[in-house]
Short mmCIF file of C-alpha atoms and ligand atoms in Angstrom, two decimals:
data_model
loop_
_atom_site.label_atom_id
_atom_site.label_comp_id
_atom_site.label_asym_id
_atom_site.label_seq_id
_atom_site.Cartn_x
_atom_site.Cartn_y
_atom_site.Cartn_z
CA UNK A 1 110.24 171.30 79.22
CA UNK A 2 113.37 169.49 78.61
CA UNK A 3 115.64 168.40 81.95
CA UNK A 4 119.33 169.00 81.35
CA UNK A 5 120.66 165.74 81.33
CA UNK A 6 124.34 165.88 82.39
CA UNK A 7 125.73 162.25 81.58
CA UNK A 8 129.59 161.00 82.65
CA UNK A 9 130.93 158.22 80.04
CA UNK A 10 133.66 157.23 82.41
CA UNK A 11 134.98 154.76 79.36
CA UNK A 12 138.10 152.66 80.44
CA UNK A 13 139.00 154.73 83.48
CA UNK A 14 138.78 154.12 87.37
CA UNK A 15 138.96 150.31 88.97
CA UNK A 16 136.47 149.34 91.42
CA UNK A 17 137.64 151.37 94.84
CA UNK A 18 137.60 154.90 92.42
CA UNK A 19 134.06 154.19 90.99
CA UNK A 20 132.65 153.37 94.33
CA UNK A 21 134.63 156.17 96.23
CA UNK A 22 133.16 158.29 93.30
CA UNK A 23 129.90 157.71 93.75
CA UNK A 24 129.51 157.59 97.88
CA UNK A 25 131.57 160.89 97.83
CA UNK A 26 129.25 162.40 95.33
CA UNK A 27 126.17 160.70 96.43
CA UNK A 28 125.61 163.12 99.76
CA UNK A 29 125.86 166.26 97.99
CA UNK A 30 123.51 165.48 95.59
CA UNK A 31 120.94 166.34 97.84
CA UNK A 32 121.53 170.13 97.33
CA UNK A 33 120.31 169.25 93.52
CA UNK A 34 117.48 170.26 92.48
CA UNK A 35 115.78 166.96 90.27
CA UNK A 36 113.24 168.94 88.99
CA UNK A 37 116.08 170.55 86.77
CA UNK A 38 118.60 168.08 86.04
CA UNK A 39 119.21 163.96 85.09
CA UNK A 40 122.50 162.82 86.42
CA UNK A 41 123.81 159.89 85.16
CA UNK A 42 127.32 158.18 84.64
CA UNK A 43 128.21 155.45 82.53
CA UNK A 44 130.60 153.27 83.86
CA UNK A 45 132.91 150.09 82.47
CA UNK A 46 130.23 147.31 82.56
CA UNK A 47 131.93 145.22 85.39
CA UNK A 48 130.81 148.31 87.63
CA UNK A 49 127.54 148.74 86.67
CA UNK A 50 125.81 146.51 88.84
CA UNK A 51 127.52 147.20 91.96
CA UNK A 52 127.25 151.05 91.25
CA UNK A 53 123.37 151.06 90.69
CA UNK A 54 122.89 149.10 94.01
CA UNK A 55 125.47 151.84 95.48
CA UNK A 56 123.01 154.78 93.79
CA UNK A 57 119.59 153.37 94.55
CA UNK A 58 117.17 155.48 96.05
CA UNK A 59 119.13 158.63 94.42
CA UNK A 60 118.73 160.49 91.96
CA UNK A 61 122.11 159.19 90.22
CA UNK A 62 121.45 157.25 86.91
CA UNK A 63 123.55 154.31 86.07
CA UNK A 64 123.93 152.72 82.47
CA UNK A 65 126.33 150.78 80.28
CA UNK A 66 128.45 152.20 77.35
CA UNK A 67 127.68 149.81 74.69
CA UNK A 68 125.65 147.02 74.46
CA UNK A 69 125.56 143.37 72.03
CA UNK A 70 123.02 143.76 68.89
CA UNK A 71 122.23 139.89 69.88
CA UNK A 72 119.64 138.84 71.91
CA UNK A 73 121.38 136.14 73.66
CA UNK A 74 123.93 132.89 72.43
CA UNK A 75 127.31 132.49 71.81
CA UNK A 76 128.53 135.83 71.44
CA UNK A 77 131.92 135.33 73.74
CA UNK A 78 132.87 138.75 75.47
CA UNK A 79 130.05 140.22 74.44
CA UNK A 80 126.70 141.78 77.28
CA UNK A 81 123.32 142.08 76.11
CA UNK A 82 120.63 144.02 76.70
CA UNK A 83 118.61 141.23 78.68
CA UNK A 84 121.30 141.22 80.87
CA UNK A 85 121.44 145.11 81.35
CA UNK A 86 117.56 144.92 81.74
CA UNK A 87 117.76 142.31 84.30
CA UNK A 88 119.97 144.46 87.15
CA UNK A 89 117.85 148.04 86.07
CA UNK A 90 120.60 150.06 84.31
CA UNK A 91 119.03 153.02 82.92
CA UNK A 92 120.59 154.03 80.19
CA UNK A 93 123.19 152.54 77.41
CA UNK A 94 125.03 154.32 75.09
CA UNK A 95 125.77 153.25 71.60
CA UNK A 96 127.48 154.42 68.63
CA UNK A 97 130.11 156.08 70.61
CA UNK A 98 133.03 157.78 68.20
CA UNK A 99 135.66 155.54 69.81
CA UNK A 100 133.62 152.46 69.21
CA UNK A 101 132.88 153.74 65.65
CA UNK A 102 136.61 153.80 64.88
CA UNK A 103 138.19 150.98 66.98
CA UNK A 104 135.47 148.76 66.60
CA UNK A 105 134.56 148.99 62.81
CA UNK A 106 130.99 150.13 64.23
CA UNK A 107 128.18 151.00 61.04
CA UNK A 108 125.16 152.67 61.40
CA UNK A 109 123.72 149.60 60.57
CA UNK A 110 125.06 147.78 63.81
CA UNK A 111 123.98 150.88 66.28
CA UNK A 112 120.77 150.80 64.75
CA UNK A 113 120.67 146.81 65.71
CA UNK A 114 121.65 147.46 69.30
CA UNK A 115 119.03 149.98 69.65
CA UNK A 116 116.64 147.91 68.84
CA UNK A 117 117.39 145.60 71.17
CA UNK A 118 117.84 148.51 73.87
CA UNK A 119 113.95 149.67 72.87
CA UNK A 120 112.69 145.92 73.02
CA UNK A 121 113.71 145.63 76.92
CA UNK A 122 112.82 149.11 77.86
CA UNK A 123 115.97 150.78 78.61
CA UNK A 124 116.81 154.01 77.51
CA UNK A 125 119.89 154.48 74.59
CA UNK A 126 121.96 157.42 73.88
CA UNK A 127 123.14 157.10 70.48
CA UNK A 128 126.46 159.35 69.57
CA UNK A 129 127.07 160.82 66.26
CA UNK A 130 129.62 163.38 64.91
CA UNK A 131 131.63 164.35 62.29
CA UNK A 132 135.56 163.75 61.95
CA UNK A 133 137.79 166.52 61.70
CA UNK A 134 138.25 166.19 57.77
CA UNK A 135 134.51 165.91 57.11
CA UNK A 136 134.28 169.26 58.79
CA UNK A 137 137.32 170.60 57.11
CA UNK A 138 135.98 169.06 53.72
CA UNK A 139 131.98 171.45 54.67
CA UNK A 140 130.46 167.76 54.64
CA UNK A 141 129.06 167.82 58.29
CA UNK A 142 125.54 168.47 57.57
CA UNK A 143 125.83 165.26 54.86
CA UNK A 144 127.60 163.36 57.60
CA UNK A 145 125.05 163.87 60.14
CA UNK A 146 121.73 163.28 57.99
CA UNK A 147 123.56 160.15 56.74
CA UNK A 148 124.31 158.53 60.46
CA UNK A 149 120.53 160.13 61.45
CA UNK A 150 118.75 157.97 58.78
CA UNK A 151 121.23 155.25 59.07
CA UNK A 152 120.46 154.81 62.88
CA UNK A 153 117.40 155.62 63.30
CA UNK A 154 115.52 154.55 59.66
CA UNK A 155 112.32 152.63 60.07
CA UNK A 156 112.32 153.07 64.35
CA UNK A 157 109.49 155.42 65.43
CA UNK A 158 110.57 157.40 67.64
CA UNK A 159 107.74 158.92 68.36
CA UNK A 160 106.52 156.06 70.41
CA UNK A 161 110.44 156.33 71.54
CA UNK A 162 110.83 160.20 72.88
CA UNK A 163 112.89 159.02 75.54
CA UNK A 164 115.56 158.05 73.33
CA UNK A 165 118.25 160.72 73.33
CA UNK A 166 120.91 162.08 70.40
CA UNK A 167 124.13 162.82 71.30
CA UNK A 168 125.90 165.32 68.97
CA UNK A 169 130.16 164.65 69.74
CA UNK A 170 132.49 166.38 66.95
CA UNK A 171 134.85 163.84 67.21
CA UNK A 172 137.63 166.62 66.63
CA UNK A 173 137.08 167.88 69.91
CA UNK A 174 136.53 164.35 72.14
CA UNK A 175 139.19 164.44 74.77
CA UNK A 176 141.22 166.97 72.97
CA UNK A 177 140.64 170.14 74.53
CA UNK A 178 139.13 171.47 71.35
CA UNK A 179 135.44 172.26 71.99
CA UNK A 180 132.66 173.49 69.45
CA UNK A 181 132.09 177.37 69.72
CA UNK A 182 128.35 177.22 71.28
CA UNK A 183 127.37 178.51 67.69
CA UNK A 184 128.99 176.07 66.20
CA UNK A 185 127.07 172.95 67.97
CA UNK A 186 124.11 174.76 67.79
CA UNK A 187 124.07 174.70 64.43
CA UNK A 188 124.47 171.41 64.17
CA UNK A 189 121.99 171.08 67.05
CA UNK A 190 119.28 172.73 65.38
CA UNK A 191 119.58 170.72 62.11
CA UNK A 192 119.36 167.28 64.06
CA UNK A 193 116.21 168.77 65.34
CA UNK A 194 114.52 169.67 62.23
CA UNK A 195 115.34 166.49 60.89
CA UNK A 196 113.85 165.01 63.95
CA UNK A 197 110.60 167.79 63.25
CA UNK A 198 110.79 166.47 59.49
CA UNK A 199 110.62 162.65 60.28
CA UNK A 200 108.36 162.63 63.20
CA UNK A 201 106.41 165.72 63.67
CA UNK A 202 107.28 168.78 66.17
CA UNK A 203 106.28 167.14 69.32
CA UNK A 204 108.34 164.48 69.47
CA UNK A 205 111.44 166.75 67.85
CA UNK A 206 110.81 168.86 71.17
CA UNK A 207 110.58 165.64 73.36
CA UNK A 208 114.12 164.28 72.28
CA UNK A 209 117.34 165.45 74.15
CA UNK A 210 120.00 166.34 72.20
CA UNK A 211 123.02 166.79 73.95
CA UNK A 212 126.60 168.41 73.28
CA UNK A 213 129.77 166.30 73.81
CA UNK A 214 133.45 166.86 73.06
CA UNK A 215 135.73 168.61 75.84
CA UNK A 216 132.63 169.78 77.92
CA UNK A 217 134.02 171.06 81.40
CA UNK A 218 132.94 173.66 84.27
CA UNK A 219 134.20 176.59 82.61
CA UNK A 220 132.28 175.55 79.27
CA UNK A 221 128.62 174.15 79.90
CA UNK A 222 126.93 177.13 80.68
CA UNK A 223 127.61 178.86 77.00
CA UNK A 224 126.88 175.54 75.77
CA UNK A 225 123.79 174.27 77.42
CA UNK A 226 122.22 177.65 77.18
CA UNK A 227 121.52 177.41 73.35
CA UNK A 228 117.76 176.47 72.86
CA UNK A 229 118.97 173.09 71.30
CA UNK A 230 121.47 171.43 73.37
CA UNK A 231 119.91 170.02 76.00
CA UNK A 232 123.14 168.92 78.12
CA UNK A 233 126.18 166.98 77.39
CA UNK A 234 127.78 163.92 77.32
CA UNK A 235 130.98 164.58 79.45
CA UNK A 236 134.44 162.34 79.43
CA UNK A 237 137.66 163.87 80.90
CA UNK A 238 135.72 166.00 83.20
CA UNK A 239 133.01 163.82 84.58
CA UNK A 240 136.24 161.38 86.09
CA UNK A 241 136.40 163.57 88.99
CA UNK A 242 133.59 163.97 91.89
CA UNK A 243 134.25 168.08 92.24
CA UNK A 244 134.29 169.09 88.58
CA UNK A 245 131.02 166.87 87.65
CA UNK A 246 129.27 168.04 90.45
CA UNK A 247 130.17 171.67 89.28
CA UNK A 248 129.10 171.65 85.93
CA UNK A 249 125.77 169.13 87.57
CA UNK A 250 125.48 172.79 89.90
CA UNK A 251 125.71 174.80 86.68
CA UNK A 252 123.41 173.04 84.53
CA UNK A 253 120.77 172.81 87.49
CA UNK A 254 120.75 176.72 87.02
CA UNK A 255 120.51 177.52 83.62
P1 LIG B 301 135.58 164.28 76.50
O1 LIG B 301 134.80 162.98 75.97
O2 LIG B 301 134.63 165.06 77.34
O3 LIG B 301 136.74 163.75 77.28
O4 LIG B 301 135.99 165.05 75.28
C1 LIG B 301 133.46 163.06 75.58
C2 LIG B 301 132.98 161.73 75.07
O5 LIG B 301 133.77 161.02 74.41
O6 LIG B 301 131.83 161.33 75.30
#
């Protein structure tokens, strides 16, 4: 069976003291967690990311990157590749991220590149896709998400990949306080799935975790992560502070 994976993208928020006060304040009360239920990770700004995984070793706290280069190494100024991640054991990286999509020009093209180069040194990627608020308004989702599906993940088998994991973020309701009706997401859950079923057969489509982002909070996840399809979520706003990820970490371990 599936673990709920309840992830934190932290994005441009909290300098050094709040991340590490984050994380040894959190740390201690993860005990009460069951593991056998739930993956906890948080993505913080890269500069972190080393210091936090030493902070989180030997716990069951997950640390990764949120984006990574599509190069392998060279003169790439600014930029932090996946050799590098490899090389100080982050766990997870996520790419294609809505905000990265629209400030950053980013193609399906591109987020397939970096996820190649994620799969090549072993580390696991969550790849983000979701439809804008006019592509919903215009009844185009279901074209939209096919499209990004086969444009990210065309000619990768993920069947020797199940690890890899989906992340399905309306971008209507990212850090707006607007979140999918369960029904709503698990519609759209449910399709990735059988396109996943489709492409690579049913036991892979029921190895891959597809999770729910887009204004997840405490009061929210259990309606969410209850449909047989969303496996957890992908959490901004409400993963920046220690007592309302651990609650919905609490819920999640429940359901
Ligand atoms: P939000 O962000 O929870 O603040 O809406 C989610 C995300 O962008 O991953």
């Amino acid at each position: 069976m599936r673990k709920i994976i309840v992830a934190g993208n932290w994005k441009m928020n909290h300098n050094y003291d709040q991340a590490k006060g984050f994380v040894e304040d959190l740390l201690p009360q993860l005990k009460e967690v069951k593991s056998d239920r739930v993956e906890i990770m948080i993505a913080p700004t890269f500069v972190f990311v080393q210091n936090l995984i030493e902070l989180a070793e030997g716990s069951q706290l997950q640390i990764g990157a949120q984006d990574v280069s599509s190069h392998e190494i060279g003169a790439f100024t600014g930029e932090v590749s996946a050799q590098m991640l490899a090389s100080i054991n982050a766990n997870f990286v996520i790419i294609g991220h809505s905000e990265r999509r629209e400030y950053h020009h980013e193609s399906d093209r591109l987020i397939k590149e970096k996820l190649i180069k994620l799969l090549d040194h072993k580390i696991r990627p969550i790849v983000c896709i979701g439809e804008t608020l006019d592509q919903r308004e215009d009844a185009i989702t279901q074209d939209v998400i096919l499209t990004q599906l086969k444009g990210c993940f065309a000619g990768i088998d993920l069947a020797d990949n199940p690890q890899v994991v989906i992340a399905y973020e309306p971008v209507w309701a990212i850090g707006t306080g607007k979140t999918a009706t369960p029904e709503m997401a698990e519609e759209v859950h449910a399709m990735i799935r059988d396109w996943l079923t489709s492409e690579y057969g049913s036991e892979t489509a029921e190895a891959i975790h597809i999770l729910y982002g887009g204004s997840m909070k405490a009061d929210n996840i259990e309606a969410l992560v209850s449909q047989p399809n969303i496996d957890g979520g992908l959490i901004g706003g409400a993963s920046l502070k220690v007592v309302s990820y651990l609650e919905m970490i609490k819920i999640a371990s429940k359901i």
